[in-house]
PDB file of C-alpha atoms in Angstrom:
ATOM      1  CA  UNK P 723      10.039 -25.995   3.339  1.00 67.00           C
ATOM      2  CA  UNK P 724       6.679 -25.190   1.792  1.00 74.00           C
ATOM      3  CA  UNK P 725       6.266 -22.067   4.381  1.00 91.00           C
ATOM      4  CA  UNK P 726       2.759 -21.121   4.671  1.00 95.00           C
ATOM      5  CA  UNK P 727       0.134 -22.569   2.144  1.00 96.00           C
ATOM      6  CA  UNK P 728      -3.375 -21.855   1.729  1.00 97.00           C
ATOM      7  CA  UNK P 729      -6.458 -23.920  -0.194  1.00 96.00           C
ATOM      8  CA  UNK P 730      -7.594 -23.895  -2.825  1.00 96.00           C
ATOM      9  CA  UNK P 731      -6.352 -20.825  -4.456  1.00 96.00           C
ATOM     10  CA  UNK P 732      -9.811 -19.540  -5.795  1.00 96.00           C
ATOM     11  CA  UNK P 733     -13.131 -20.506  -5.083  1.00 96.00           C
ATOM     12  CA  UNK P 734     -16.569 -19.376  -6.494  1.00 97.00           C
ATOM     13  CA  UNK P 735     -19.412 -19.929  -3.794  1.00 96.00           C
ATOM     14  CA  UNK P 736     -23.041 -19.258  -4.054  1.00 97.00           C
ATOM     15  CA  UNK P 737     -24.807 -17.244  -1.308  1.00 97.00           C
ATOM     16  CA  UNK P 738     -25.868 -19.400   1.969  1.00 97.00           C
ATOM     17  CA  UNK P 739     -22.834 -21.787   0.644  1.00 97.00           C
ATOM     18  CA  UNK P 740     -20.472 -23.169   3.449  1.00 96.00           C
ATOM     19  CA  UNK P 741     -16.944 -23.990   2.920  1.00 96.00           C
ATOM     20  CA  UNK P 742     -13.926 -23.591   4.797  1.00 97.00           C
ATOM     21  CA  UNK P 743     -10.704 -22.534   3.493  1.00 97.00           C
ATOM     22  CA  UNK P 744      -7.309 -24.419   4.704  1.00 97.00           C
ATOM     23  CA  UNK P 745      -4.119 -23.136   5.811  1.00 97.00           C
ATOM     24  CA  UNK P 746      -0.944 -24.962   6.925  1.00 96.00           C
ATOM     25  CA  UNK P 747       2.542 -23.807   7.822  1.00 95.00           C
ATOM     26  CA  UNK P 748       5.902 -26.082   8.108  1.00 92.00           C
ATOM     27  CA  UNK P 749       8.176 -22.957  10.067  1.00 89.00           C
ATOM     28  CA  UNK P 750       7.274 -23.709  13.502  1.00 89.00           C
ATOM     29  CA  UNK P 751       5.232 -20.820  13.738  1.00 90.00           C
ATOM     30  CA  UNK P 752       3.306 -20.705  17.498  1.00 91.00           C
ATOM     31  CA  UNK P 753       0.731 -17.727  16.499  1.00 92.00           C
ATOM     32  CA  UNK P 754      -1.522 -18.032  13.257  1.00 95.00           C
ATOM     33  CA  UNK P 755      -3.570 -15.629  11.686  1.00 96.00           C
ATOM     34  CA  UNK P 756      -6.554 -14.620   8.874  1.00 98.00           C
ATOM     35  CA  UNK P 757      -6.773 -11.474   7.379  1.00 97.00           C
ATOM     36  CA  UNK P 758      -9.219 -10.405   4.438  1.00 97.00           C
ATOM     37  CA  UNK P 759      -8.023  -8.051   1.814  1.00 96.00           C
ATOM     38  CA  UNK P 760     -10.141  -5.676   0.588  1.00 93.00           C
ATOM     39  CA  UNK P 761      -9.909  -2.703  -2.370  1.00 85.00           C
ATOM     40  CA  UNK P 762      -9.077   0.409  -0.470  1.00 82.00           C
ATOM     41  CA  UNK P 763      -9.062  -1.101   2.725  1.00 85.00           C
ATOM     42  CA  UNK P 764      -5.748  -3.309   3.560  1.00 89.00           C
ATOM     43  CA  UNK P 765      -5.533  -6.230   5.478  1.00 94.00           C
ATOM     44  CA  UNK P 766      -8.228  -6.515   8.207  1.00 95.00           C
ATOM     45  CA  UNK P 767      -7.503  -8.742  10.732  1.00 95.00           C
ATOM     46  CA  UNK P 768     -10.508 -11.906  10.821  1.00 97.00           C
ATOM     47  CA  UNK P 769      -9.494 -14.361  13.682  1.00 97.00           C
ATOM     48  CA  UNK P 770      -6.052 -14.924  15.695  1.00 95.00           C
ATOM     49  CA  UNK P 771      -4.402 -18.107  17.517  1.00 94.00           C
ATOM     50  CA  UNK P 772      -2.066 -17.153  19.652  1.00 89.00           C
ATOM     51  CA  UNK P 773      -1.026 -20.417  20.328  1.00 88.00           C
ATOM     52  CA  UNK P 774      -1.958 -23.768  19.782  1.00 88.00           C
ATOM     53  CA  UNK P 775      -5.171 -24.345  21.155  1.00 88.00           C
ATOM     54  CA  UNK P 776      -6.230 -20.782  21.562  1.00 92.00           C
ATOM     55  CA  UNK P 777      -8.557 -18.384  19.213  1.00 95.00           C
ATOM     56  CA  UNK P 778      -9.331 -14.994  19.438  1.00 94.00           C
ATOM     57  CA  UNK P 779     -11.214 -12.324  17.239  1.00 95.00           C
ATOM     58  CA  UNK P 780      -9.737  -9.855  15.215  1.00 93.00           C
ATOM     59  CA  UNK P 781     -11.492  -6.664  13.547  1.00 92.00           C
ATOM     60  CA  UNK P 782     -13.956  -8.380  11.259  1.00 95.00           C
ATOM     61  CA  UNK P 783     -14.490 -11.951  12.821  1.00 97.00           C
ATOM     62  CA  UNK P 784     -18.452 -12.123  12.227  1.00 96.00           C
ATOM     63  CA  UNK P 785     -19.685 -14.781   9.731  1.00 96.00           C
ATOM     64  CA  UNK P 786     -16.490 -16.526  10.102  1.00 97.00           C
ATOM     65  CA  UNK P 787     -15.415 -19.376  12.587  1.00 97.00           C
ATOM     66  CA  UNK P 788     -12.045 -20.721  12.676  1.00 97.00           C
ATOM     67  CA  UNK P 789     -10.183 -23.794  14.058  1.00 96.00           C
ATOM     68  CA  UNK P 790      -6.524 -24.161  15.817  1.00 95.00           C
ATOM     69  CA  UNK P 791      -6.725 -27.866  14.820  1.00 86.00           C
ATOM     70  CA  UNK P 792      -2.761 -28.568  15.729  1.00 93.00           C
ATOM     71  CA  UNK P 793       0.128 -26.507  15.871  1.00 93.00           C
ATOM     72  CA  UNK P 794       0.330 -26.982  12.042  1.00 95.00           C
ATOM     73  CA  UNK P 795      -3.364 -26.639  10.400  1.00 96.00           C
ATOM     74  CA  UNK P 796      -5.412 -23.050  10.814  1.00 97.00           C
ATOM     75  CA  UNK P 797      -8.628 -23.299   9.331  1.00 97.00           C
ATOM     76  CA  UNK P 798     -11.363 -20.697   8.278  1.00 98.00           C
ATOM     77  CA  UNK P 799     -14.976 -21.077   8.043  1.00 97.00           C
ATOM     78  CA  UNK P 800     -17.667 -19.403   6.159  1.00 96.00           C
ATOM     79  CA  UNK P 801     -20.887 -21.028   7.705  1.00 93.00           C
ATOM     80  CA  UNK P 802     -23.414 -18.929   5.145  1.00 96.00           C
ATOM     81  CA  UNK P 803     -21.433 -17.073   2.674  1.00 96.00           C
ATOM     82  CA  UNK P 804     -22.999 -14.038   1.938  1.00 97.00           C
ATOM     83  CA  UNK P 805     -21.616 -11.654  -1.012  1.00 96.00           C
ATOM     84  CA  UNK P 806     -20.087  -8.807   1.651  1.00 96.00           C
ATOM     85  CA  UNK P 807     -17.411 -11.651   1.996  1.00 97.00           C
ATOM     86  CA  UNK P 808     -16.197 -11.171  -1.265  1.00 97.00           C
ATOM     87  CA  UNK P 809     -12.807 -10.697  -0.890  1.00 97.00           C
ATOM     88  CA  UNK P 810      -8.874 -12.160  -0.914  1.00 97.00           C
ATOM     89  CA  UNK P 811      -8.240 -14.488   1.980  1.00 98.00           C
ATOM     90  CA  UNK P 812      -4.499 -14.742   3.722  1.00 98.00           C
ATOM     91  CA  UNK P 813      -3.356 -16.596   6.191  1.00 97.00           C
ATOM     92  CA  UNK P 814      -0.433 -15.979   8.484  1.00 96.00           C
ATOM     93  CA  UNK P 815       1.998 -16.875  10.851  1.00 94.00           C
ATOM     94  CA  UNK P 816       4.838 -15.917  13.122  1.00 91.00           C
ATOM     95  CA  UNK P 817       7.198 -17.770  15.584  1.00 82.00           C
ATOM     96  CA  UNK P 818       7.903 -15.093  18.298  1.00 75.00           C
ATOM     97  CA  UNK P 819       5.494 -12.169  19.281  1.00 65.00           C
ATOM     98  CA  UNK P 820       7.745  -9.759  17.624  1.00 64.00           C
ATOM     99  CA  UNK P 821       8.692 -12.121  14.699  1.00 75.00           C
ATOM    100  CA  UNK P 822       7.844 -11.171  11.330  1.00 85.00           C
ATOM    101  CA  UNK P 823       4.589 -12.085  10.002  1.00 90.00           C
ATOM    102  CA  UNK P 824       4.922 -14.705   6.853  1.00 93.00           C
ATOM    103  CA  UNK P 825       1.731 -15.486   4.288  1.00 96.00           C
ATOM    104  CA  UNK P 826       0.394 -17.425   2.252  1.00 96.00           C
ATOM    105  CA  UNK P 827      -0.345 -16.799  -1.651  1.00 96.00           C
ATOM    106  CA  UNK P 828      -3.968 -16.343  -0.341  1.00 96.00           C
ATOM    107  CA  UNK P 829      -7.453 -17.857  -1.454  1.00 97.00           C
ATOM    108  CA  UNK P 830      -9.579 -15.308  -3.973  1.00 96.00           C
ATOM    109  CA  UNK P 831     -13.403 -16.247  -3.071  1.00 97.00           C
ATOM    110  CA  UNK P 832     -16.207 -14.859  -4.785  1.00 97.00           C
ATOM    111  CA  UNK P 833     -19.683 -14.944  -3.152  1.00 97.00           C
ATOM    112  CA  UNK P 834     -22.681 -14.501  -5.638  1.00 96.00           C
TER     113      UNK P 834
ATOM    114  CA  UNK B1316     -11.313   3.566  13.667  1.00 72.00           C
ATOM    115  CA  UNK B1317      -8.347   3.620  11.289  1.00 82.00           C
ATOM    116  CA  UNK B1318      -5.354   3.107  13.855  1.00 92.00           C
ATOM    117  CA  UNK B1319      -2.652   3.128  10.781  1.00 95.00           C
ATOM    118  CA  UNK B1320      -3.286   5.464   8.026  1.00 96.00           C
ATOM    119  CA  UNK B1321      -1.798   5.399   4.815  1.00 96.00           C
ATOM    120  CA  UNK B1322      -3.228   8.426   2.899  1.00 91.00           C
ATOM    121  CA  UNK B1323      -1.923   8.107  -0.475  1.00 95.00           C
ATOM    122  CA  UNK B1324      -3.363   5.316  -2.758  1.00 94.00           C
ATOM    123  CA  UNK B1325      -0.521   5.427  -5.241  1.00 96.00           C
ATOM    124  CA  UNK B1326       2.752   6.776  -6.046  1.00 97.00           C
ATOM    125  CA  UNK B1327       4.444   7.041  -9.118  1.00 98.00           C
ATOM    126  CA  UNK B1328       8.335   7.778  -9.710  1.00 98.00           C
ATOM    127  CA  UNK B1329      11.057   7.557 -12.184  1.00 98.00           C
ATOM    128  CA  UNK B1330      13.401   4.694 -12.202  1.00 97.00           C
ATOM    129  CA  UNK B1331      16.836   6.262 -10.102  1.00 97.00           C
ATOM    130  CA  UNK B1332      14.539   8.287  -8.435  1.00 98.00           C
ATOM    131  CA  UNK B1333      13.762   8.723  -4.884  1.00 98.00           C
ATOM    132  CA  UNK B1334      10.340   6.853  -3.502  1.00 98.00           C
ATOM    133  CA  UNK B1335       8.878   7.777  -0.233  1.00 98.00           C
ATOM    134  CA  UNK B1336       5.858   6.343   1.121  1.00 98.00           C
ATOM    135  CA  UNK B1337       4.478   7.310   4.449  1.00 98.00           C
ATOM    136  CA  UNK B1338       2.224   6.262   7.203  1.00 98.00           C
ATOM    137  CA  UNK B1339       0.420   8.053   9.921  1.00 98.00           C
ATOM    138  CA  UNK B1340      -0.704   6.225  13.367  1.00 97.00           C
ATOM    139  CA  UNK B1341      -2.929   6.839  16.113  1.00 96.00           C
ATOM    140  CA  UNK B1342      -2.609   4.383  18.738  1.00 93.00           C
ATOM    141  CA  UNK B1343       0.173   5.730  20.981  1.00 93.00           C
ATOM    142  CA  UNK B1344       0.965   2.496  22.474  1.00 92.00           C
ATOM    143  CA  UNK B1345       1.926   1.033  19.000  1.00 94.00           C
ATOM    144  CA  UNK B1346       5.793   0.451  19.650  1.00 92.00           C
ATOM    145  CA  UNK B1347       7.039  -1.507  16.827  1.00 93.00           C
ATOM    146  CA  UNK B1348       6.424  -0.799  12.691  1.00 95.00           C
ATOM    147  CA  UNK B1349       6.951  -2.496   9.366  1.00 95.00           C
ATOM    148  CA  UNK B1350       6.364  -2.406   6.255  1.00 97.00           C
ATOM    149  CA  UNK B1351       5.404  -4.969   3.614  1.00 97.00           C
ATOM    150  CA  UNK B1352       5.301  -5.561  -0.088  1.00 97.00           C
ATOM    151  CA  UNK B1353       2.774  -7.511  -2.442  1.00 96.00           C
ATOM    152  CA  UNK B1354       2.971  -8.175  -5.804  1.00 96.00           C
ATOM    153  CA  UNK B1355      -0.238  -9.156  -7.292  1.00 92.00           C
ATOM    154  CA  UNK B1356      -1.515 -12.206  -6.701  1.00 90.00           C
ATOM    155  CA  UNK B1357       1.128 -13.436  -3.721  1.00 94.00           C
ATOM    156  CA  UNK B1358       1.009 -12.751  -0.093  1.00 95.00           C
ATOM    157  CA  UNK B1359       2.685 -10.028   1.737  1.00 96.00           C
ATOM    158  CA  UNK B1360       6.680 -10.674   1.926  1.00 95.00           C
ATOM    159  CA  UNK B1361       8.288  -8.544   4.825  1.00 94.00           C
ATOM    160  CA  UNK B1362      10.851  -5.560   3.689  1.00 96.00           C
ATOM    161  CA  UNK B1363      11.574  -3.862   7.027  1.00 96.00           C
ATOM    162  CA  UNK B1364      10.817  -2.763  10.703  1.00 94.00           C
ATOM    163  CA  UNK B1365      11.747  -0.647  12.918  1.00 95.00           C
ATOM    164  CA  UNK B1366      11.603  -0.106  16.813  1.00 93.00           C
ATOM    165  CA  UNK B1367       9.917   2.733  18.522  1.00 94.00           C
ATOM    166  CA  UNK B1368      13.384   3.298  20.521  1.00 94.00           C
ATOM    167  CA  UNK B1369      14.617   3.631  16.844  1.00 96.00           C
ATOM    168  CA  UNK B1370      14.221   7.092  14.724  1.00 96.00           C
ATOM    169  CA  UNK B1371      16.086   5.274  11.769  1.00 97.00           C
ATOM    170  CA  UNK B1372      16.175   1.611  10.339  1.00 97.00           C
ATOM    171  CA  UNK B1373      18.278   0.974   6.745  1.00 97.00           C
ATOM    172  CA  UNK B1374      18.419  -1.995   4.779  1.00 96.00           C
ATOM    173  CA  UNK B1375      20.376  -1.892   1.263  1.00 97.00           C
ATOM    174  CA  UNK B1376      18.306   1.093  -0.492  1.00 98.00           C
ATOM    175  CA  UNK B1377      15.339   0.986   1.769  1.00 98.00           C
ATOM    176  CA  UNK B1378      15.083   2.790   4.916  1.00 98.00           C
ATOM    177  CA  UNK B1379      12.549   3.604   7.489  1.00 98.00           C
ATOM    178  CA  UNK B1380      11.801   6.683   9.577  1.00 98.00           C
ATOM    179  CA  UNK B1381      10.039   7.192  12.715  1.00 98.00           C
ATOM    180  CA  UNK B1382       9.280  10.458  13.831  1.00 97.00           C
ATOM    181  CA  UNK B1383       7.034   9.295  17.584  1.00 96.00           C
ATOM    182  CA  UNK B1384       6.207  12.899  17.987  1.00 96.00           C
ATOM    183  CA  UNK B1385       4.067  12.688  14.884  1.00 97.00           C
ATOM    184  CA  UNK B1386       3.023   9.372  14.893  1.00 97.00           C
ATOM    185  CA  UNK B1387       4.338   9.107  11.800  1.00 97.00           C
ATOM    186  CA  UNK B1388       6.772   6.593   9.620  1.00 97.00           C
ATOM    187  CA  UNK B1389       8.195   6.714   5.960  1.00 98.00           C
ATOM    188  CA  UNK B1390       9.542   4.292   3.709  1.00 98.00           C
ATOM    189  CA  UNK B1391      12.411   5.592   1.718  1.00 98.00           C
ATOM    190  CA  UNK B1392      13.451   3.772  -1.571  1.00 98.00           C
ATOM    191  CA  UNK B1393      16.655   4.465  -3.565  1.00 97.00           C
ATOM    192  CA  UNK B1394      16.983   4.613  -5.904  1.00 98.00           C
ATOM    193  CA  UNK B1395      13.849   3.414  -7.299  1.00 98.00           C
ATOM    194  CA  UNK B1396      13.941   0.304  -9.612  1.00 98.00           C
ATOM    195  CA  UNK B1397      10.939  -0.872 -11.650  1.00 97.00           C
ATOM    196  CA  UNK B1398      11.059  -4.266  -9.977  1.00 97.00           C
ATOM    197  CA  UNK B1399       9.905  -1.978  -7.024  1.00 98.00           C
ATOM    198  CA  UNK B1400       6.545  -1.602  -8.289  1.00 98.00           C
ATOM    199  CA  UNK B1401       4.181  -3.302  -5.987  1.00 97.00           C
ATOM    200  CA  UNK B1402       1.577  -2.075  -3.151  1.00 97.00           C
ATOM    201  CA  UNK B1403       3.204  -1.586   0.262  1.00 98.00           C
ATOM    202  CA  UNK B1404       1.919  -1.754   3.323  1.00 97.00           C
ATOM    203  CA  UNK B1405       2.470  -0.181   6.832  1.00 97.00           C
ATOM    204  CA  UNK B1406       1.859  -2.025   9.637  1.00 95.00           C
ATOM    205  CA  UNK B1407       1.979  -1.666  13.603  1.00 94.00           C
ATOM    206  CA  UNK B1408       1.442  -3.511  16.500  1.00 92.00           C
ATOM    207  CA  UNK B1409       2.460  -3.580  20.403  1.00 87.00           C
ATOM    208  CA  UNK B1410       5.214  -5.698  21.087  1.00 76.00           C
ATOM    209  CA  UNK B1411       3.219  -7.084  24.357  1.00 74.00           C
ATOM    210  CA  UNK B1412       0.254  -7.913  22.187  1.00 71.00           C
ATOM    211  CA  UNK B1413       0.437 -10.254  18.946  1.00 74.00           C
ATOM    212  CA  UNK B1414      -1.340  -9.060  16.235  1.00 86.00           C
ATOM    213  CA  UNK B1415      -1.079  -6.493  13.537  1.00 90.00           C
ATOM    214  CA  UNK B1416      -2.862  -3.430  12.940  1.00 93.00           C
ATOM    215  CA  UNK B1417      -2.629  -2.933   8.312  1.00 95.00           C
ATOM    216  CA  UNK B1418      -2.426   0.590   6.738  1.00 95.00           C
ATOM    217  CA  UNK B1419      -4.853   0.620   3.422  1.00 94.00           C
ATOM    218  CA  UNK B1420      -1.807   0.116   1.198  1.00 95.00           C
ATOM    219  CA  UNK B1421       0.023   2.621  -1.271  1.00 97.00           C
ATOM    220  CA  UNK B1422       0.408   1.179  -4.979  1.00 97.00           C
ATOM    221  CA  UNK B1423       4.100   2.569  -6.311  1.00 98.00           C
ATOM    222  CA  UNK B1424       4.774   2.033  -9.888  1.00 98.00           C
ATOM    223  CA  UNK B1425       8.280   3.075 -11.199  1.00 98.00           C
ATOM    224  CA  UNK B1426       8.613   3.633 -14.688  1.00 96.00           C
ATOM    225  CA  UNK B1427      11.676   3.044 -16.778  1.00 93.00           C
TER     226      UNK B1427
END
């Protein structure tokens, strides 16, 4: 089992760039998640899917889009990176609503 | 608003030593805790959690406290061992909802 994995593993963008970062998970898990981690500031929660098909927001969801595109595949979108999304990228998942959390190694994006 | 609170940015102890890293909470429907540990450049990797009918968790030479009164949880390590060093973080969450709510993080180093 690979778990969760996440690409690419670091990406430089310039600002107004697009891209979309990847995330896939082989454990069955039902919910997915992205969080950005920040100096100082933890893990902030981006976007959410519950379950396959659903998406919610989290804490800091603006400037990002996301898709549930099966069961497996969690993506994130940056649709105009701007440099406030600096930052370390993880994605997430979990089987059961109480089930622990596993990540990925997480995506390091810089926005210039 | 900061829900979970983890006031100290770092902690330092002596190998053998005790560790204890706490975590303050506001949200008193929060009924279920954990903490996690990351190394640098890896994702988060589960260590414990803990159940708010629970005032005591213990796993090996960790252990986690919850005093509900106070809204507050600790992470108790020991003894220490350099391996140890990493940032951990304290996280909460409703057990009818399905997402995470991230302390800031506390960065323990144990020296030999």
């Amino acid at each position: 089992n690979a778990g969760v994995t996440q690409t690419p593993k670091f990406q430089v963008l310039k600002t107004g760039q697009s891209m979309t970062l990847q995330c896939a998970q082989d454990m069955n898990h039902n919910s997915m998640y992205w969080y950005r981690q920040d100096p100082g500031m933890g893990l902030r929660l981006i976007y959410y899917s519950a379950s396959e098909g659903t998406t919610d927001k989290g804490e800091v969801p603006n400037g990002y889009n996301v898709s549930r595109l099966n069961k497996r595949e969690f993506s994130l979108r940056l649709e105009s990176a701007a440099p406030s999304q600096t930052s370390v990228y993880f994605c997430a998942g979990r089987t059961g609503t109480t089930d622990t959390q596993y990540f990925g190694p997480g995506t390091r994006l810089t926005v210039l | 608003d900061q829900q979970v609170k983890q006031n100290s940015p770092s902690l330092s102890v002596q190998e053998g030593r005790i560790s204890i890293l706490n975590c303050d909470y506001t949200n008193s429907m929060f009924d279920y805790f954990l903490w996690y540990k990351k190394y640098p450049a890896e994702g988060p990797t589960f260590l414990i959690s803990i159940s708010s009918i629970k005032d005591k968790n213990e796993d090996g030479r960790f252990t986690v406290f919850l005093n509900k009164s106070a809204k507050h949880l600790s992470l108790h390590i020991v003894p220490s061992q350099p391996g140890d060093s990493a940032v951990y973080f304290c996280a909460a969450e409703e057990t009818s909802g399905s997402r995470l709510t991230f302390g800031e993080g506390t960065q323990l180093t144990v020296n030999p």
